[in-house]
Coordinates of C-alpha atoms and ligand atoms in Angstrom, one line a residue:
M152 CA -117.5 138.5 -245.1
D153 CA -120.3 136.6 -245.4
L154 CA -120.9 134.5 -248.0
T155 CA -124.3 134.4 -249.2
F156 CA -125.5 136.3 -251.4
D157 CA -128.5 139.0 -251.1
A158 CA -131.7 138.8 -253.7
R159 CA -129.6 141.3 -255.6
E160 CA -127.3 139.1 -256.1
T161 CA -129.4 136.4 -256.5
A162 CA -131.0 138.1 -259.2
F163 CA -128.2 139.5 -261.3
R164 CA -126.5 135.7 -261.0
D165 CA -130.2 134.1 -262.0
E166 CA -130.1 136.6 -265.3
L167 CA -127.0 135.9 -265.9
R168 CA -127.6 132.1 -266.5
A169 CA -130.2 132.3 -268.5
W170 CA -128.7 134.3 -271.1
L171 CA -125.7 132.4 -270.9
A172 CA -128.2 129.4 -271.4
A173 CA -129.6 131.4 -274.3
N174 CA -126.9 132.7 -275.7
P175 CA -124.0 129.8 -275.4
P176 CA -120.6 130.8 -275.7
G177 CA -119.5 127.8 -278.2
T178 CA -116.1 126.7 -278.4
P179 CA -113.1 128.8 -279.9
P180 CA -110.9 127.4 -282.5
H181 CA -107.9 126.6 -282.0
G182 CA -104.8 125.9 -283.7
D183 CA -105.1 129.7 -285.2
E184 CA -104.4 132.2 -283.6
D185 CA -105.9 135.3 -285.6
A186 CA -108.9 133.1 -286.2
H187 CA -108.8 131.7 -282.2
Y188 CA -108.3 135.7 -281.2
A189 CA -110.9 136.7 -283.8
W190 CA -113.8 134.4 -282.1
R191 CA -113.1 136.0 -279.1
R192 CA -113.5 139.6 -280.1
D193 CA -117.1 138.2 -281.6
W194 CA -118.1 136.9 -279.0
Q195 CA -117.4 139.7 -277.1
R196 CA -119.9 142.0 -279.6
R197 CA -122.2 139.0 -278.6
L198 CA -121.5 139.6 -274.7
A199 CA -121.6 144.1 -275.3
E200 CA -124.9 143.4 -277.3
G201 CA -127.0 141.2 -274.1
G202 CA -124.9 144.2 -271.9
W203 CA -122.8 142.1 -270.6
A204 CA -119.3 143.3 -272.0
A205 CA -118.5 145.1 -268.7
V206 CA -120.8 145.0 -266.1
H207 CA -118.4 147.0 -263.8
W208 CA -118.6 149.7 -265.4
P209 CA -121.3 152.6 -264.3
A210 CA -124.1 152.1 -266.8
E211 CA -124.2 155.8 -268.5
H212 CA -120.3 154.0 -270.7
G213 CA -122.6 150.9 -271.4
G214 CA -122.4 148.5 -268.1
R215 CA -124.1 148.0 -265.4
G216 CA -122.6 149.5 -262.5
A217 CA -122.3 145.9 -260.6
T218 CA -120.6 145.9 -257.4
L219 CA -117.7 143.9 -256.5
T220 CA -119.7 140.6 -255.7
Q221 CA -121.9 140.7 -258.8
S222 CA -118.9 141.4 -261.0
A223 CA -117.1 138.2 -258.8
I224 CA -119.9 136.2 -259.9
F225 CA -119.7 137.5 -263.0
Y226 CA -116.8 136.3 -263.5
E227 CA -116.9 133.1 -261.8
E228 CA -120.6 132.5 -264.0
L229 CA -118.3 133.0 -267.2
A230 CA -115.9 130.6 -266.4
A231 CA -118.0 127.8 -265.3
A232 CA -119.5 128.3 -268.8
G233 CA -116.5 127.3 -270.4
A234 CA -116.7 130.7 -271.9
P235 CA -113.5 132.4 -272.4
L236 CA -112.3 136.2 -271.9
P237 CA -113.4 138.2 -273.9
A238 CA -111.3 139.9 -275.8
N239 CA -110.3 143.5 -275.4
V240 CA -109.8 142.4 -272.4
L241 CA -106.8 144.7 -271.6
G242 CA -109.6 147.5 -272.7
L243 CA -112.0 146.5 -270.1
L244 CA -110.4 146.3 -267.2
L245 CA -107.6 148.6 -267.5
A246 CA -108.0 150.8 -270.2
G247 CA -112.1 152.0 -269.7
P248 CA -111.2 152.3 -266.3
T249 CA -108.2 154.3 -266.5
I250 CA -110.3 156.6 -268.7
M251 CA -113.3 157.2 -267.2
T252 CA -111.0 158.3 -264.2
W253 CA -108.9 160.4 -265.7
G254 CA -109.9 161.1 -269.2
T255 CA -111.6 164.3 -270.0
Q256 CA -115.1 164.6 -271.7
E257 CA -114.1 164.0 -275.3
Q258 CA -111.6 161.5 -274.6
K259 CA -114.7 159.5 -272.6
E260 CA -117.1 160.2 -275.5
R261 CA -113.9 159.3 -278.0
H262 CA -112.7 156.0 -276.8
L263 CA -115.3 153.9 -274.7
V264 CA -117.9 152.6 -276.4
P265 CA -115.3 151.0 -279.4
I266 CA -113.9 149.6 -275.9
L267 CA -116.7 148.1 -274.9
T268 CA -117.6 146.5 -278.4
A269 CA -114.3 145.1 -278.9
E270 CA -113.9 147.3 -282.7
E271 CA -111.1 148.8 -281.0
I272 CA -108.3 146.7 -279.2
W273 CA -105.6 147.4 -276.4
C274 CA -102.6 146.8 -275.4
Q275 CA -100.6 148.3 -272.3
G276 CA -97.3 149.7 -273.0
F277 CA -95.6 149.8 -269.9
S278 CA -92.7 147.1 -269.3
E279 CA -89.3 147.5 -271.6
P280 CA -85.8 145.9 -271.8
D281 CA -84.4 147.4 -268.2
A282 CA -88.0 148.7 -267.2
G283 CA -90.4 145.6 -265.5
S284 CA -90.6 144.7 -262.4
D285 CA -89.4 148.8 -261.5
L286 CA -91.8 150.5 -263.8
A287 CA -90.5 154.3 -263.0
A288 CA -87.3 153.5 -264.6
V289 CA -88.9 153.8 -267.8
K290 CA -86.3 155.0 -270.5
T291 CA -88.7 156.3 -273.8
R292 CA -88.8 159.1 -274.2
A293 CA -91.8 161.8 -275.7
V294 CA -90.4 164.9 -277.0
K295 CA -92.9 168.0 -278.0
D296 CA -93.5 169.4 -281.0
G297 CA -95.5 172.2 -281.6
D298 CA -98.8 170.8 -280.1
E299 CA -97.8 166.7 -280.5
W300 CA -95.4 164.7 -278.9
V301 CA -93.1 162.5 -280.7
I302 CA -92.5 159.9 -279.1
T303 CA -88.7 157.2 -279.5
G304 CA -88.0 153.8 -277.2
Q305 CA -88.9 150.7 -276.3
K306 CA -92.0 148.6 -275.3
V307 CA -91.4 144.2 -274.5
W308 CA -94.1 141.9 -273.7
T309 CA -97.0 143.8 -275.1
S310 CA -99.6 141.4 -275.4
M311 CA -102.7 142.0 -277.9
A312 CA -100.3 144.5 -279.8
Q313 CA -100.6 142.7 -282.9
Y314 CA -104.3 143.4 -283.0
A315 CA -104.5 146.4 -280.9
K316 CA -105.6 149.7 -282.5
W317 CA -104.9 151.8 -279.5
C318 CA -101.8 151.6 -276.6
M319 CA -101.8 153.0 -273.5
L320 CA -98.3 154.3 -273.3
V321 CA -95.9 155.4 -270.2
A322 CA -93.1 157.6 -271.6
R323 CA -90.6 159.9 -269.9
T324 CA -91.3 163.8 -270.6
D325 CA -88.9 165.0 -268.5
P326 CA -85.9 163.6 -268.0
D327 CA -84.5 166.1 -265.8
A328 CA -87.0 165.7 -262.4
P329 CA -85.8 164.7 -259.4
K330 CA -87.1 161.1 -259.1
K331 CA -87.5 159.0 -261.5
H332 CA -91.1 158.1 -261.2
Q333 CA -92.2 162.5 -261.4
G334 CA -91.4 162.7 -265.6
L335 CA -93.7 160.5 -267.0
T336 CA -96.5 161.0 -268.8
Y337 CA -99.1 158.7 -269.9
F338 CA -100.3 158.7 -273.6
L339 CA -103.4 156.8 -276.0
M340 CA -101.6 156.4 -278.4
D341 CA -102.4 154.9 -281.8
M342 CA -100.9 151.9 -283.0
E343 CA -102.3 152.6 -286.7
Q344 CA -98.9 154.3 -288.0
D345 CA -95.9 155.0 -289.0
G346 CA -93.0 155.0 -285.9
V347 CA -94.4 151.3 -284.5
E348 CA -93.3 148.2 -284.8
V349 CA -94.6 144.9 -283.6
V350 CA -92.3 142.4 -283.5
P351 CA -94.4 139.2 -282.3
L352 CA -92.2 136.7 -279.9
K353 CA -92.6 133.3 -279.6
Q354 CA -93.9 131.8 -276.4
I355 CA -92.7 128.6 -275.3
T356 CA -96.1 127.3 -275.8
G357 CA -95.7 128.3 -279.5
E358 CA -97.7 131.0 -279.8
S359 CA -97.1 134.9 -279.6
E360 CA -99.7 136.3 -277.2
F361 CA -97.0 139.4 -276.6
N362 CA -94.7 141.6 -278.7
E363 CA -91.6 143.8 -278.7
L364 CA -92.8 147.4 -279.9
F365 CA -90.5 149.8 -281.6
L366 CA -91.3 153.2 -281.3
D367 CA -89.3 155.1 -283.6
G368 CA -90.9 159.3 -284.2
A369 CA -94.4 157.9 -283.1
R370 CA -96.5 161.0 -283.1
V371 CA -99.0 161.4 -280.3
P372 CA -101.7 164.8 -280.0
D373 CA -102.1 166.7 -277.2
A374 CA -104.9 165.6 -276.4
N375 CA -104.7 162.5 -276.0
V376 CA -102.3 163.2 -273.2
L377 CA -104.3 161.2 -270.4
G378 CA -104.1 162.8 -266.4
G379 CA -101.5 165.0 -267.3
V380 CA -98.1 165.7 -268.5
G381 CA -95.9 164.5 -265.8
N382 CA -98.8 162.7 -263.3
G383 CA -97.4 159.5 -265.7
W384 CA -97.1 157.6 -262.6
K385 CA -99.9 157.9 -260.8
V386 CA -102.7 157.5 -263.7
A387 CA -100.1 154.0 -264.7
L388 CA -100.9 153.3 -261.0
T389 CA -104.8 153.1 -261.3
T390 CA -104.4 151.1 -264.1
L391 CA -102.0 148.5 -262.5
M392 CA -104.7 148.4 -259.6
N393 CA -107.6 147.6 -262.0
E394 CA -105.0 144.2 -263.3
R395 CA -105.9 142.0 -260.9
S396 CA -109.3 142.4 -259.5
G397 CA -112.2 140.7 -260.8
L398 CA -109.9 139.1 -262.7
A399 CA -108.7 136.3 -259.3
F400 CA -112.5 134.6 -259.9
F401 CA -112.5 133.8 -263.7
L402 CA -108.8 132.2 -263.0
Q403 CA -109.9 130.5 -259.6
V404 CA -112.9 128.5 -261.7
R405 CA -111.0 127.7 -264.5
M406 CA -107.9 126.8 -261.9
R407 CA -110.7 124.1 -260.4
Q408 CA -112.2 122.8 -263.8
L409 CA -108.9 121.8 -264.8
L410 CA -108.3 120.0 -261.4
D411 CA -111.9 118.2 -261.2
Q412 CA -110.7 117.2 -265.1
L413 CA -107.5 116.0 -264.0
V414 CA -108.8 114.2 -261.2
G415 CA -111.6 112.5 -263.5
E416 CA -108.0 111.1 -265.9
A417 CA -105.9 110.0 -262.6
S418 CA -109.6 107.9 -261.6
A419 CA -109.9 106.6 -265.1
R420 CA -106.2 105.4 -264.9
G421 CA -107.3 104.6 -261.4
L422 CA -104.3 106.1 -259.9
L423 CA -106.5 107.5 -256.5
D424 CA -106.1 104.3 -255.2
D425 CA -102.5 105.5 -254.6
P426 CA -102.1 107.3 -251.3
V427 CA -99.5 109.5 -252.8
V428 CA -101.5 111.0 -255.5
A429 CA -104.7 110.7 -253.7
D430 CA -102.3 113.3 -250.9
K431 CA -101.4 115.5 -253.6
L432 CA -105.2 115.9 -255.5
G433 CA -105.8 116.8 -252.0
E434 CA -103.6 119.3 -251.4
L435 CA -104.4 120.9 -254.7
H436 CA -108.6 120.9 -253.9
L437 CA -107.1 122.5 -250.2
R438 CA -105.3 125.3 -251.8
C439 CA -108.4 125.8 -254.7
E440 CA -110.8 126.2 -252.1
V441 CA -108.5 128.3 -249.9
L442 CA -108.1 130.5 -252.8
R443 CA -111.5 131.1 -253.5
L444 CA -112.4 132.2 -249.8
T445 CA -109.0 134.5 -249.9
A446 CA -110.6 136.1 -253.4
Y447 CA -114.0 136.9 -252.0
R448 CA -111.9 138.5 -248.8
G449 CA -109.8 141.0 -251.0
L450 CA -113.6 141.7 -251.9
T451 CA -113.5 143.0 -247.7
A452 CA -110.3 145.2 -248.5
I453 CA -111.5 147.1 -251.4
E454 CA -114.9 147.4 -250.0
T455 CA -112.5 149.3 -247.1
Y456 CA -109.7 151.1 -249.0
G457 CA -112.0 151.9 -252.0
Q458 CA -109.4 150.2 -254.6
P459 CA -107.6 146.7 -254.8
G460 CA -105.9 146.6 -251.6
P461 CA -102.4 144.8 -250.9
E462 CA -103.5 141.6 -250.0
G463 CA -104.5 140.8 -253.9
S464 CA -101.1 140.4 -254.6
L465 CA -101.8 137.5 -251.9
T466 CA -104.5 136.0 -254.8
K467 CA -101.9 136.1 -257.8
W468 CA -99.2 135.0 -255.9
M469 CA -101.5 131.4 -254.5
W470 CA -103.5 131.0 -258.6
S471 CA -99.5 131.3 -260.1
D472 CA -98.5 128.9 -257.4
T473 CA -100.9 126.6 -257.4
N474 CA -101.8 126.6 -260.9
Q475 CA -98.0 125.7 -262.1
A476 CA -98.2 122.5 -259.1
L477 CA -101.7 121.7 -260.5
T478 CA -100.0 121.3 -264.2
Q479 CA -96.8 120.1 -262.7
L480 CA -99.0 117.1 -261.0
A481 CA -100.5 116.2 -264.6
A482 CA -97.0 116.1 -266.7
D483 CA -96.2 113.3 -263.8
L484 CA -99.2 111.6 -263.5
L485 CA -100.1 111.2 -267.2
G486 CA -96.4 111.0 -268.9
P487 CA -95.6 111.6 -272.4
E488 CA -99.8 111.9 -273.1
A489 CA -99.5 114.7 -271.5
L490 CA -96.2 116.0 -272.4
T491 CA -97.1 116.0 -276.8
D492 CA -96.9 118.8 -278.7
G493 CA -100.7 120.3 -278.7
A494 CA -101.7 118.1 -276.7
P495 CA -104.2 120.4 -274.2
W496 CA -101.9 119.9 -271.1
A497 CA -98.4 120.5 -272.7
F498 CA -100.2 123.6 -273.8
E499 CA -101.5 124.6 -270.0
L500 CA -98.4 123.4 -268.4
L501 CA -96.1 125.5 -270.7
R502 CA -98.5 128.5 -270.1
A503 CA -98.5 127.8 -266.6
R504 CA -94.4 129.1 -266.3
G505 CA -95.0 132.6 -267.3
N506 CA -97.6 132.7 -264.2
S507 CA -95.1 133.6 -261.9
I508 CA -94.1 136.5 -264.0
E509 CA -97.2 137.8 -265.7
G510 CA -99.5 141.1 -263.5
G511 CA -96.3 141.3 -260.9
T512 CA -93.6 138.7 -260.7
T513 CA -93.9 136.1 -257.4
E514 CA -91.2 138.2 -255.9
V515 CA -92.4 140.9 -256.6
L516 CA -95.6 139.9 -254.3
K517 CA -93.4 138.8 -251.6
N518 CA -92.5 141.8 -251.0
I519 CA -96.0 143.3 -250.8
V520 CA -97.3 141.7 -248.8
A521 CA -93.9 141.7 -246.9
E522 CA -94.4 145.7 -245.9
R523 CA -98.0 146.0 -246.2
V524 CA -99.8 143.0 -245.5
L525 CA -97.2 141.8 -242.7
G526 CA -96.0 145.3 -242.3
L527 CA -92.1 144.0 -241.8
P528 CA -89.8 146.3 -242.4
R529 CA -89.3 147.3 -245.5
L530 CA -86.5 146.8 -248.3
K531 CA -83.4 149.0 -248.6
Ligands
LIG873 C1 -97.5 136.2 -269.9 C2 -97.1 137.4 -270.1 C3 -97.8 138.7 -270.8 C4 -97.1 139.8 -270.4 N1 -98.1 141.3 -271.2 C5 -97.8 142.4 -270.9 C6 -98.3 144.1 -271.5 O1 -99.5 143.5 -272.0 N2 -97.7 144.9 -271.4 C7 -96.9 144.9 -269.8 O2 -96.2 146.2 -270.7 N3 -95.8 144.0 -269.9 C8 -95.9 143.2 -270.0 N4 -95.6 141.5 -269.5 C9 -94.7 142.5 -268.5 C10 -94.9 142.1 -267.3 O3 -95.1 142.5 -267.0 C11 -93.1 142.1 -266.5 O4 -91.9 140.8 -267.0 C12 -93.6 141.7 -265.5 O5 -93.7 142.6 -264.7 C13 -91.7 141.4 -264.7 O6 -90.9 142.2 -265.4 P1 -89.5 141.7 -266.1 O7 -89.6 141.0 -266.8 O8 -88.2 142.9 -266.9 O9 -88.4 141.0 -265.1 P2 -87.4 141.7 -264.1 O10 -88.5 143.0 -263.6 O11 -86.0 142.0 -264.6 O12 -87.6 141.0 -263.0 C14 -86.4 139.5 -263.1 C15 -86.1 138.9 -261.5 O13 -85.7 139.9 -260.5 C16 -86.9 139.7 -259.7 N5 -87.1 140.7 -259.0 C17 -87.3 142.6 -259.7 N6 -87.2 143.2 -258.9 C18 -86.7 142.7 -257.3 C19 -87.6 143.5 -256.1 N7 -87.5 144.4 -255.8 N8 -87.3 142.3 -255.4 C20 -87.5 140.9 -255.4 N9 -86.7 140.4 -256.3 C21 -86.9 141.4 -257.5 C22 -87.9 139.3 -260.5 O14 -88.9 139.0 -260.1 C23 -87.6 138.6 -261.0 O15 -87.6 137.0 -260.9 C24 -96.1 140.5 -269.5 C25 -95.5 139.5 -268.9 C26 -96.0 137.6 -269.2 C27 -94.9 136.9 -268.8

């Protein structure tokens, strides 16, 4: 593909750069998760006021109808400005586009604007203790009661549930369906009700980014079924396919910044003269560059298939591998300084462990690349 920007793309980038220069993001507070999240919520509000919260959404829903390349530019520029992702990232990237694809007019009118402004935060209630990679195995039940559904079951790893007003919930409505991916329904569930309990999980970093979600008789009106009863698998695939597109650009720029920082710290310690260190840093430089180019190549795949293709799995796998290698090298080079509780490098090292699990485990991504990109025989 041609990697030079055309006039429209350059104009888009320049307008965004000018806006970021006039509205500097600043630095979110560290140490207090709630304060940090509140800061990011305010940051999203500012982005929304400037018309930048969801560039990939159509203009009629408050976006800019940005092309894929413009979306990539948006994430690259955001990361380059040192800005964090907007608070309602699951709403903007997953819930919004899924509602636009499957929602009724009423659902679109009710939900899209509060997603954009971060007034209502969304979480993703897919994974369960026995259904992660194998999402079709969800056991959470939804039983019809008049014009409502009564939900019982447990979700896990539910990021941001502690702040969420709404949940994208996949539950089983027909336990007798012949195949397990049939008989699932996708619900828009109000989190603020009896029957919904959010229990934080402490991560290795000390943060509680995700939670257990216990559902005991939670109620969802019929009007909040998304995409039809029994159609949950198809609707969930729309959410999953939106999960990785775009973010690859943000993540690769962030990783490049981290690498530049590590090179600076190694240089300050005179370590660049050590050929082993230089070799390892050189390899990471190469991997970052390959990742950037592969992310752009992924745009071609989206243009071809009309949606993110299986090649996106390769970028996710490369990113998690490289980020883990990079943060491990930082720990090796900087020693105890990078491993002290509260040190930024310690956070990066520990947080990177989850990279090869979140958004699809590396083993599952390798299966996808093997079967759907390389055309190798399917796993039995
Ligand atoms: C930071 C973070 C945030 C998350 N946020 C959310 C969220 O907001 N909402 C949500 O719903 N989920 C969330 N998740 C959950 C995530 O999607 C799951 O952890 C992931 O899908 C894996 O599922 P699992 O943990 O049940 O592991 P399992 O699927 O049980 O996998 C266990 C092991 O078996 C391997 N394995 C499984 N199947 C295969 C196979 N077919 N071939 C080869 N190996 C296989 C896996 O690679 C893994 O090593 C989050 C996870 C993390 C780490």
